[in-house]
mmCIF file of C-alpha atoms and ligand atoms in Angstrom:
data_model
loop_
_atom_site.group_PDB
_atom_site.id
_atom_site.type_symbol
_atom_site.label_atom_id
_atom_site.label_comp_id
_atom_site.label_asym_id
_atom_site.label_seq_id
_atom_site.Cartn_x
_atom_site.Cartn_y
_atom_site.Cartn_z
ATOM 1 C CA UNK A 1 3.695 9.414 -23.136
ATOM 2 C CA UNK A 2 4.212 5.803 -24.086
ATOM 3 C CA UNK A 3 3.482 3.330 -21.330
ATOM 4 C CA UNK A 4 6.562 1.368 -20.329
ATOM 5 C CA UNK A 5 6.140 -2.312 -20.976
ATOM 6 C CA UNK A 6 6.977 -5.128 -18.610
ATOM 7 C CA UNK A 7 9.983 -7.180 -19.674
ATOM 8 C CA UNK A 8 10.550 -10.130 -17.379
ATOM 9 C CA UNK A 9 13.826 -10.853 -19.205
ATOM 10 C CA UNK A 10 15.269 -7.702 -17.644
ATOM 11 C CA UNK A 11 18.338 -8.626 -15.521
ATOM 12 C CA UNK A 12 16.859 -6.724 -12.549
ATOM 13 C CA UNK A 13 14.604 -9.770 -12.019
ATOM 14 C CA UNK A 14 17.413 -12.355 -12.286
ATOM 15 C CA UNK A 15 20.737 -10.821 -11.369
ATOM 16 C CA UNK A 16 21.614 -9.500 -7.953
ATOM 17 C CA UNK A 17 23.983 -6.750 -9.161
ATOM 18 C CA UNK A 18 21.458 -5.481 -11.707
ATOM 19 C CA UNK A 19 18.758 -5.516 -9.022
ATOM 20 C CA UNK A 20 20.974 -3.581 -6.620
ATOM 21 C CA UNK A 21 21.785 -0.941 -9.224
ATOM 22 C CA UNK A 22 18.071 -0.673 -10.010
ATOM 23 C CA UNK A 23 17.321 -0.102 -6.312
ATOM 24 C CA UNK A 24 20.132 2.462 -6.053
ATOM 25 C CA UNK A 25 18.644 4.404 -8.961
ATOM 26 C CA UNK A 26 15.184 4.337 -7.387
ATOM 27 C CA UNK A 27 16.122 5.015 -3.768
ATOM 28 C CA UNK A 28 19.034 7.373 -4.364
ATOM 29 C CA UNK A 29 18.036 9.447 -7.398
ATOM 30 C CA UNK A 30 20.765 11.983 -6.467
ATOM 31 C CA UNK A 31 23.372 9.403 -5.509
ATOM 32 C CA UNK A 32 24.154 7.469 -2.320
ATOM 33 C CA UNK A 33 22.890 8.958 0.957
ATOM 34 C CA UNK A 34 24.123 7.899 4.404
ATOM 35 C CA UNK A 35 21.055 6.417 6.151
ATOM 36 C CA UNK A 36 22.324 7.615 9.504
ATOM 37 C CA UNK A 37 23.563 11.157 8.783
ATOM 38 C CA UNK A 38 21.708 12.012 5.591
ATOM 39 C CA UNK A 39 24.953 13.261 4.022
ATOM 40 C CA UNK A 40 25.840 12.570 0.411
ATOM 41 C CA UNK A 41 28.202 13.379 -2.463
ATOM 42 C CA UNK A 42 31.779 14.058 -1.238
ATOM 43 C CA UNK A 43 30.952 12.718 2.243
ATOM 44 C CA UNK A 44 30.448 9.256 0.750
ATOM 45 C CA UNK A 45 33.034 6.872 -0.649
ATOM 46 C CA UNK A 46 32.332 3.694 -2.516
ATOM 47 C CA UNK A 47 34.226 0.777 -1.015
ATOM 48 C CA UNK A 48 36.053 -1.262 -3.574
ATOM 49 C CA UNK A 49 38.432 -4.144 -3.462
ATOM 50 C CA UNK A 50 38.536 -7.890 -3.610
ATOM 51 C CA UNK A 51 37.376 -8.396 -0.018
ATOM 52 C CA UNK A 52 34.436 -5.985 -0.247
ATOM 53 C CA UNK A 53 31.080 -7.147 -1.474
ATOM 54 C CA UNK A 54 29.611 -4.895 -4.159
ATOM 55 C CA UNK A 55 27.297 -2.030 -3.309
ATOM 56 C CA UNK A 56 28.955 -1.026 -0.034
ATOM 57 C CA UNK A 57 29.526 2.672 0.665
ATOM 58 C CA UNK A 58 31.133 4.415 3.599
ATOM 59 C CA UNK A 59 30.105 7.645 5.249
ATOM 60 C CA UNK A 60 32.959 9.994 6.156
ATOM 61 C CA UNK A 61 30.875 11.576 8.925
ATOM 62 C CA UNK A 62 29.752 8.546 10.932
ATOM 63 C CA UNK A 63 32.453 6.292 9.461
ATOM 64 C CA UNK A 64 29.923 3.506 9.049
ATOM 65 C CA UNK A 65 29.483 1.385 5.943
ATOM 66 C CA UNK A 66 26.044 1.053 4.351
ATOM 67 C CA UNK A 67 24.232 -0.342 1.351
ATOM 68 C CA UNK A 68 21.038 0.701 -0.411
ATOM 69 C CA UNK A 69 18.942 -1.610 1.761
ATOM 70 C CA UNK A 70 19.877 -0.008 5.104
ATOM 71 C CA UNK A 71 16.853 1.771 6.533
ATOM 72 C CA UNK A 72 14.439 0.007 4.196
ATOM 73 C CA UNK A 73 12.064 -2.931 4.494
ATOM 74 C CA UNK A 74 14.823 -5.001 2.850
ATOM 75 C CA UNK A 75 17.346 -4.391 5.610
ATOM 76 C CA UNK A 76 18.890 -7.498 7.160
ATOM 77 C CA UNK A 77 17.047 -9.751 4.762
ATOM 78 C CA UNK A 78 19.008 -12.650 3.321
ATOM 79 C CA UNK A 79 16.750 -12.811 0.280
ATOM 80 C CA UNK A 80 18.559 -11.934 -2.950
ATOM 81 C CA UNK A 81 17.714 -8.448 -4.175
ATOM 82 C CA UNK A 82 16.469 -9.646 -7.564
ATOM 83 C CA UNK A 83 13.834 -11.662 -5.693
ATOM 84 C CA UNK A 84 12.681 -8.508 -3.933
ATOM 85 C CA UNK A 85 12.453 -6.735 -7.273
ATOM 86 C CA UNK A 86 10.521 -9.609 -8.841
ATOM 87 C CA UNK A 87 8.161 -9.961 -5.862
ATOM 88 C CA UNK A 88 7.501 -6.204 -6.012
ATOM 89 C CA UNK A 89 6.643 -6.543 -9.676
ATOM 90 C CA UNK A 90 4.195 -9.376 -8.994
ATOM 91 C CA UNK A 91 2.507 -7.442 -6.212
ATOM 92 C CA UNK A 92 2.320 -4.274 -8.275
ATOM 93 C CA UNK A 93 0.982 -6.018 -11.370
ATOM 94 C CA UNK A 94 -1.649 -8.242 -9.716
ATOM 95 C CA UNK A 95 -4.875 -6.301 -9.453
ATOM 96 C CA UNK A 96 -6.416 -8.699 -6.931
ATOM 97 C CA UNK A 97 -3.119 -9.421 -5.198
ATOM 98 C CA UNK A 98 -1.021 -12.569 -5.250
ATOM 99 C CA UNK A 99 -0.924 -15.168 -2.499
ATOM 100 C CA UNK A 100 2.323 -16.143 -0.797
ATOM 101 C CA UNK A 101 1.699 -19.682 -2.085
ATOM 102 C CA UNK A 102 1.630 -18.417 -5.653
ATOM 103 C CA UNK A 103 4.808 -16.402 -5.087
ATOM 104 C CA UNK A 104 6.471 -19.456 -3.558
ATOM 105 C CA UNK A 105 5.688 -21.475 -6.699
ATOM 106 C CA UNK A 106 6.757 -18.734 -9.088
ATOM 107 C CA UNK A 107 10.062 -17.952 -7.397
ATOM 108 C CA UNK A 108 10.982 -21.357 -6.047
ATOM 109 C CA UNK A 109 11.495 -20.038 -2.514
ATOM 110 C CA UNK A 110 9.951 -21.590 0.569
ATOM 111 C CA UNK A 111 6.589 -20.410 1.854
ATOM 112 C CA UNK A 112 8.016 -18.455 4.793
ATOM 113 C CA UNK A 113 10.255 -16.420 2.494
ATOM 114 C CA UNK A 114 7.393 -15.669 0.115
ATOM 115 C CA UNK A 115 5.159 -14.654 3.006
ATOM 116 C CA UNK A 116 7.907 -12.456 4.473
ATOM 117 C CA UNK A 117 8.600 -10.749 1.134
ATOM 118 C CA UNK A 118 4.966 -9.839 0.564
ATOM 119 C CA UNK A 119 4.416 -8.600 4.101
ATOM 120 C CA UNK A 120 7.504 -6.404 3.936
ATOM 121 C CA UNK A 121 6.366 -5.095 0.571
ATOM 122 C CA UNK A 122 2.970 -4.273 2.082
ATOM 123 C CA UNK A 123 4.940 -2.162 4.526
ATOM 124 C CA UNK A 124 6.555 -0.444 1.536
ATOM 125 C CA UNK A 125 3.092 0.104 0.053
ATOM 126 C CA UNK A 126 1.917 1.926 3.170
ATOM 127 C CA UNK A 127 1.305 5.594 2.559
ATOM 128 C CA UNK A 128 3.435 7.678 4.886
ATOM 129 C CA UNK A 129 2.673 11.321 4.395
ATOM 130 C CA UNK A 130 -0.021 12.907 2.356
ATOM 131 C CA UNK A 131 -2.521 15.684 2.907
ATOM 132 C CA UNK A 132 -6.272 15.229 3.228
ATOM 133 C CA UNK A 133 -8.415 13.911 0.385
ATOM 134 C CA UNK A 134 -10.879 16.162 -1.395
ATOM 135 C CA UNK A 135 -11.110 19.925 -1.218
ATOM 136 C CA UNK A 136 -13.272 22.684 -2.660
ATOM 137 C CA UNK A 137 -15.528 21.341 -5.401
ATOM 138 C CA UNK A 138 -14.326 17.776 -4.811
ATOM 139 C CA UNK A 139 -16.311 14.719 -3.819
ATOM 140 C CA UNK A 140 -15.231 12.208 -1.204
ATOM 141 C CA UNK A 141 -17.161 8.978 -0.771
ATOM 142 C CA UNK A 142 -17.008 7.249 2.620
ATOM 143 C CA UNK A 143 -18.343 3.806 3.377
ATOM 144 C CA UNK A 144 -17.780 0.669 5.427
ATOM 145 C CA UNK A 145 -17.813 -2.977 4.517
ATOM 146 C CA UNK A 146 -17.387 -6.254 6.382
ATOM 147 C CA UNK A 147 -14.817 -8.878 5.519
ATOM 148 C CA UNK A 148 -13.735 -12.241 6.860
ATOM 149 C CA UNK A 149 -15.376 -14.371 9.449
ATOM 150 C CA UNK A 150 -17.542 -17.388 8.965
ATOM 151 C CA UNK A 151 -18.950 -16.220 5.669
ATOM 152 C CA UNK A 152 -15.559 -16.399 4.041
ATOM 153 C CA UNK A 153 -15.731 -19.945 2.783
ATOM 154 C CA UNK A 154 -19.267 -19.822 1.539
ATOM 155 C CA UNK A 155 -20.247 -19.418 -2.045
ATOM 156 C CA UNK A 156 -21.847 -16.028 -2.719
ATOM 157 C CA UNK A 157 -25.364 -17.449 -3.030
ATOM 158 C CA UNK A 158 -24.974 -19.408 0.213
ATOM 159 C CA UNK A 159 -24.135 -16.433 2.343
ATOM 160 C CA UNK A 160 -26.661 -15.373 4.887
ATOM 161 C CA UNK A 161 -28.310 -12.163 3.771
ATOM 162 C CA UNK A 162 -27.977 -9.434 6.316
ATOM 163 C CA UNK A 163 -25.296 -11.243 8.270
ATOM 164 C CA UNK A 164 -23.150 -8.195 8.307
ATOM 165 C CA UNK A 165 -21.188 -7.234 11.334
ATOM 166 C CA UNK A 166 -21.546 -10.846 12.406
ATOM 167 C CA UNK A 167 -19.124 -12.620 14.642
ATOM 168 C CA UNK A 168 -15.612 -12.908 13.258
ATOM 169 C CA UNK A 169 -16.116 -10.216 10.644
ATOM 170 C CA UNK A 170 -13.877 -7.198 10.416
ATOM 171 C CA UNK A 171 -14.959 -3.702 9.498
ATOM 172 C CA UNK A 172 -13.170 -1.841 6.741
ATOM 173 C CA UNK A 173 -13.712 1.863 6.248
ATOM 174 C CA UNK A 174 -12.651 3.521 3.021
ATOM 175 C CA UNK A 175 -12.525 7.111 1.870
ATOM 176 C CA UNK A 176 -12.219 7.749 -1.850
ATOM 177 C CA UNK A 177 -11.880 11.040 -3.630
ATOM 178 C CA UNK A 178 -13.647 10.700 -6.970
ATOM 179 C CA UNK A 179 -10.945 10.628 -9.627
ATOM 180 C CA UNK A 180 -8.339 10.613 -6.857
ATOM 181 C CA UNK A 181 -6.961 8.554 -4.028
ATOM 182 C CA UNK A 182 -8.315 6.070 -1.535
ATOM 183 C CA UNK A 183 -7.497 5.584 2.131
ATOM 184 C CA UNK A 184 -8.736 2.524 3.988
ATOM 185 C CA UNK A 185 -8.743 1.631 7.646
ATOM 186 C CA UNK A 186 -9.605 -1.391 9.741
ATOM 187 C CA UNK A 187 -11.977 -0.024 12.376
ATOM 188 C CA UNK A 188 -13.553 -1.428 15.536
ATOM 189 C CA UNK A 189 -17.077 -0.100 15.024
ATOM 190 C CA UNK A 190 -19.029 2.432 12.964
ATOM 191 C CA UNK A 191 -19.867 4.966 15.637
ATOM 192 C CA UNK A 192 -19.307 8.667 15.076
ATOM 193 C CA UNK A 193 -16.660 8.562 17.834
ATOM 194 C CA UNK A 194 -14.613 6.077 15.788
ATOM 195 C CA UNK A 195 -15.237 7.668 12.408
ATOM 196 C CA UNK A 196 -14.689 11.308 13.361
ATOM 197 C CA UNK A 197 -10.899 11.251 13.964
ATOM 198 C CA UNK A 198 -10.421 9.420 10.653
ATOM 199 C CA UNK A 199 -12.624 11.833 8.728
ATOM 200 C CA UNK A 200 -11.104 14.926 10.307
ATOM 201 C CA UNK A 201 -7.588 13.764 9.529
ATOM 202 C CA UNK A 202 -8.130 12.439 6.018
ATOM 203 C CA UNK A 203 -10.842 14.554 4.393
ATOM 204 C CA UNK A 204 -10.748 18.271 3.683
ATOM 205 C CA UNK A 205 -13.809 19.935 5.193
ATOM 206 C CA UNK A 206 -14.258 21.885 1.979
ATOM 207 C CA UNK A 207 -15.261 18.632 0.283
ATOM 208 C CA UNK A 208 -18.684 17.302 -0.512
ATOM 209 C CA UNK A 209 -19.099 14.137 1.526
ATOM 210 C CA UNK A 210 -21.034 11.196 0.103
ATOM 211 C CA UNK A 211 -22.178 8.439 2.434
ATOM 212 C CA UNK A 212 -25.011 6.046 3.035
ATOM 213 C CA UNK A 213 -27.407 6.683 5.903
ATOM 214 C CA UNK A 214 -25.285 4.921 8.544
ATOM 215 C CA UNK A 215 -25.794 6.742 11.820
ATOM 216 C CA UNK A 216 -22.116 7.442 12.415
ATOM 217 C CA UNK A 217 -21.996 9.833 9.453
ATOM 218 C CA UNK A 218 -25.075 11.825 10.308
ATOM 219 C CA UNK A 219 -23.597 14.479 12.597
ATOM 220 C CA UNK A 220 -20.158 14.266 11.056
ATOM 221 C CA UNK A 221 -21.562 15.312 7.699
ATOM 222 C CA UNK A 222 -22.422 18.735 9.104
ATOM 223 C CA UNK A 223 -18.700 19.499 9.393
ATOM 224 C CA UNK A 224 -18.266 19.347 5.617
ATOM 225 C CA UNK A 225 -19.182 21.837 2.907
ATOM 226 C CA UNK A 226 -21.987 19.568 1.798
ATOM 227 C CA UNK A 227 -23.131 16.087 2.786
ATOM 228 C CA UNK A 228 -25.354 13.831 0.718
ATOM 229 C CA UNK A 229 -26.639 10.472 1.820
ATOM 230 C CA UNK A 230 -28.157 7.738 -0.294
ATOM 231 C CA UNK A 231 -30.450 5.333 1.464
ATOM 232 C CA UNK A 232 -29.450 1.836 0.388
ATOM 233 C CA UNK A 233 -32.057 0.445 2.765
ATOM 234 C CA UNK A 234 -34.738 2.049 0.619
ATOM 235 C CA UNK A 235 -33.169 0.837 -2.600
ATOM 236 C CA UNK A 236 -31.747 4.240 -3.433
ATOM 237 C CA UNK A 237 -28.262 4.107 -4.996
ATOM 238 C CA UNK A 238 -27.921 7.154 -7.226
ATOM 239 C CA UNK A 239 -29.570 10.545 -6.854
ATOM 240 C CA UNK A 240 -27.927 13.034 -9.193
ATOM 241 C CA UNK A 241 -24.306 13.380 -8.078
ATOM 242 C CA UNK A 242 -25.101 11.593 -4.825
ATOM 243 C CA UNK A 243 -23.841 8.015 -4.960
ATOM 244 C CA UNK A 244 -21.107 5.850 -3.530
ATOM 245 C CA UNK A 245 -20.281 3.681 -6.547
ATOM 246 C CA UNK A 246 -16.606 4.666 -6.455
ATOM 247 C CA UNK A 247 -16.012 3.346 -2.965
ATOM 248 C CA UNK A 248 -18.204 0.309 -3.727
ATOM 249 C CA UNK A 249 -15.896 -0.593 -6.610
ATOM 250 C CA UNK A 250 -12.862 -0.267 -4.308
ATOM 251 C CA UNK A 251 -14.532 -2.717 -1.892
ATOM 252 C CA UNK A 252 -15.368 -5.086 -4.745
ATOM 253 C CA UNK A 253 -11.713 -5.395 -5.779
ATOM 254 C CA UNK A 254 -10.581 -5.822 -2.190
ATOM 255 C CA UNK A 255 -13.134 -8.574 -1.597
ATOM 256 C CA UNK A 256 -12.107 -10.414 -4.731
ATOM 257 C CA UNK A 257 -8.595 -10.370 -3.295
ATOM 258 C CA UNK A 258 -9.624 -11.481 0.187
ATOM 259 C CA UNK A 259 -11.954 -14.284 -0.930
ATOM 260 C CA UNK A 260 -10.466 -15.222 -4.298
ATOM 261 C CA UNK A 261 -6.717 -14.765 -3.820
ATOM 262 C CA UNK A 262 -5.887 -14.925 -0.130
ATOM 263 C CA UNK A 263 -8.916 -16.975 1.074
ATOM 264 C CA UNK A 264 -8.265 -15.729 4.549
ATOM 265 C CA UNK A 265 -6.923 -12.490 5.948
ATOM 266 C CA UNK A 266 -6.252 -12.448 9.658
ATOM 267 C CA UNK A 267 -7.497 -9.616 11.802
ATOM 268 C CA UNK A 268 -3.927 -8.755 12.785
ATOM 269 C CA UNK A 269 -2.782 -8.319 9.190
ATOM 270 C CA UNK A 270 -5.892 -6.788 7.623
ATOM 271 C CA UNK A 271 -4.433 -3.263 7.664
ATOM 272 C CA UNK A 272 -1.435 -4.489 5.625
ATOM 273 C CA UNK A 273 -3.648 -5.903 2.886
ATOM 274 C CA UNK A 274 -5.599 -2.646 2.872
ATOM 275 C CA UNK A 275 -2.335 -0.746 2.383
ATOM 276 C CA UNK A 276 -1.494 -2.998 -0.574
ATOM 277 C CA UNK A 277 -4.867 -2.532 -2.266
ATOM 278 C CA UNK A 278 -4.938 1.204 -1.550
ATOM 279 C CA UNK A 279 -1.480 1.499 -3.068
ATOM 280 C CA UNK A 280 -2.526 -0.190 -6.313
ATOM 281 C CA UNK A 281 -5.675 1.930 -6.521
ATOM 282 C CA UNK A 282 -3.659 5.114 -5.991
ATOM 283 C CA UNK A 283 -1.284 4.137 -8.795
ATOM 284 C CA UNK A 284 -3.949 2.575 -10.994
ATOM 285 C CA UNK A 285 -3.665 2.086 -14.741
ATOM 286 C CA UNK A 286 -6.490 4.573 -15.320
ATOM 287 C CA UNK A 287 -4.163 7.294 -13.984
ATOM 288 C CA UNK A 288 -1.622 6.396 -16.672
ATOM 289 C CA UNK A 289 0.656 4.311 -14.447
ATOM 290 C CA UNK A 290 2.109 1.186 -16.095
ATOM 291 C CA UNK A 291 2.873 -1.973 -14.099
ATOM 292 C CA UNK A 292 6.631 -1.271 -14.294
ATOM 293 C CA UNK A 293 6.135 2.202 -12.875
ATOM 294 C CA UNK A 294 3.835 0.921 -10.123
ATOM 295 C CA UNK A 295 6.513 -1.626 -9.144
ATOM 296 C CA UNK A 296 9.136 1.146 -9.048
ATOM 297 C CA UNK A 297 6.871 3.258 -6.859
ATOM 298 C CA UNK A 298 6.422 0.304 -4.528
ATOM 299 C CA UNK A 299 10.191 -0.153 -4.211
ATOM 300 C CA UNK A 300 10.660 3.574 -3.570
ATOM 301 C CA UNK A 301 8.239 3.131 -0.672
ATOM 302 C CA UNK A 302 10.661 0.644 0.892
ATOM 303 C CA UNK A 303 12.718 3.583 2.090
ATOM 304 C CA UNK A 304 12.242 5.023 5.537
ATOM 305 C CA UNK A 305 10.053 2.223 6.791
ATOM 306 C CA UNK A 306 12.555 0.587 9.082
ATOM 307 C CA UNK A 307 15.381 1.498 11.434
ATOM 308 C CA UNK A 308 15.603 5.064 10.334
ATOM 309 C CA UNK A 309 17.610 7.453 12.411
ATOM 310 C CA UNK A 310 16.851 10.423 10.192
ATOM 311 C CA UNK A 311 14.898 10.675 6.982
ATOM 312 C CA UNK A 312 17.687 10.954 4.372
ATOM 313 C CA UNK A 313 15.683 12.867 1.768
ATOM 314 C CA UNK A 314 14.739 15.691 4.128
ATOM 315 C CA UNK A 315 18.088 15.736 5.887
ATOM 316 C CA UNK A 316 19.932 15.930 2.590
ATOM 317 C CA UNK A 317 17.977 19.022 1.608
ATOM 318 C CA UNK A 318 18.053 20.691 5.014
HETATM 319 ZN ZN1 ZN B 1 26.862 8.759 8.132
#
């Protein structure tokens, strides 16, 4: 398979009609679907005529008009569709993320629009339904890290050693299946009571669990096929197949984004940035996904994130 190359000359990034057709192809692979009824094909008519703006369809069942953006993160936005497509490309192609300021400069919008576009796209990046990570013979690494707070503006060598969990810092918990997907959460503390519901929901108990010696994992580990801990406090990082380098590398990329790209991530929005970084990791280049394809996947995720009455894909196949 040849990787598809990025071509920023493509009209989808500059022309509203081309962008809309691109979105229709991605969001309606089998043709237009009524976002309210889930009906398609002969129940849908395309509205045409001088007074009709392009891309409007009408459902014969509910008699309501709709466009491809209804029921997506783009609904009711006044931003031109080619700007959505371009912003999605920038988000998908920037390994450490892109700031709203950078997007503002690159697209010539105002800051509020750039900020809005990226936050809505983070919504699109949010994973909606997926089974647990791991399984028989598979390894899942779990770990926590601290981001934000007072340390954020300090140079690496000026940071206070051991000032983890300090005031103003937020706790991020990530689960990574080796060779597979990641799932990250913003959590309140690292107790077993907080970690258990996350682990039970997101990790198959048939997995081998890899953690450090944090107390919250100790009892939890017994619920998995095998549990190995490496003791970072004693300088132990790798013991045979017991290590947490995979999740450490996920944290490293996220931190480069938080400190290098965004400079500050508010507590209220942290989960959105985690969704963005998780999305890129889950569609990473190493899995054979090109930037163009990652951007398409991001736009597909726009569907069903807002004002949905019924999920059109399921309803259409019911
Ligand atoms: Zn309808």
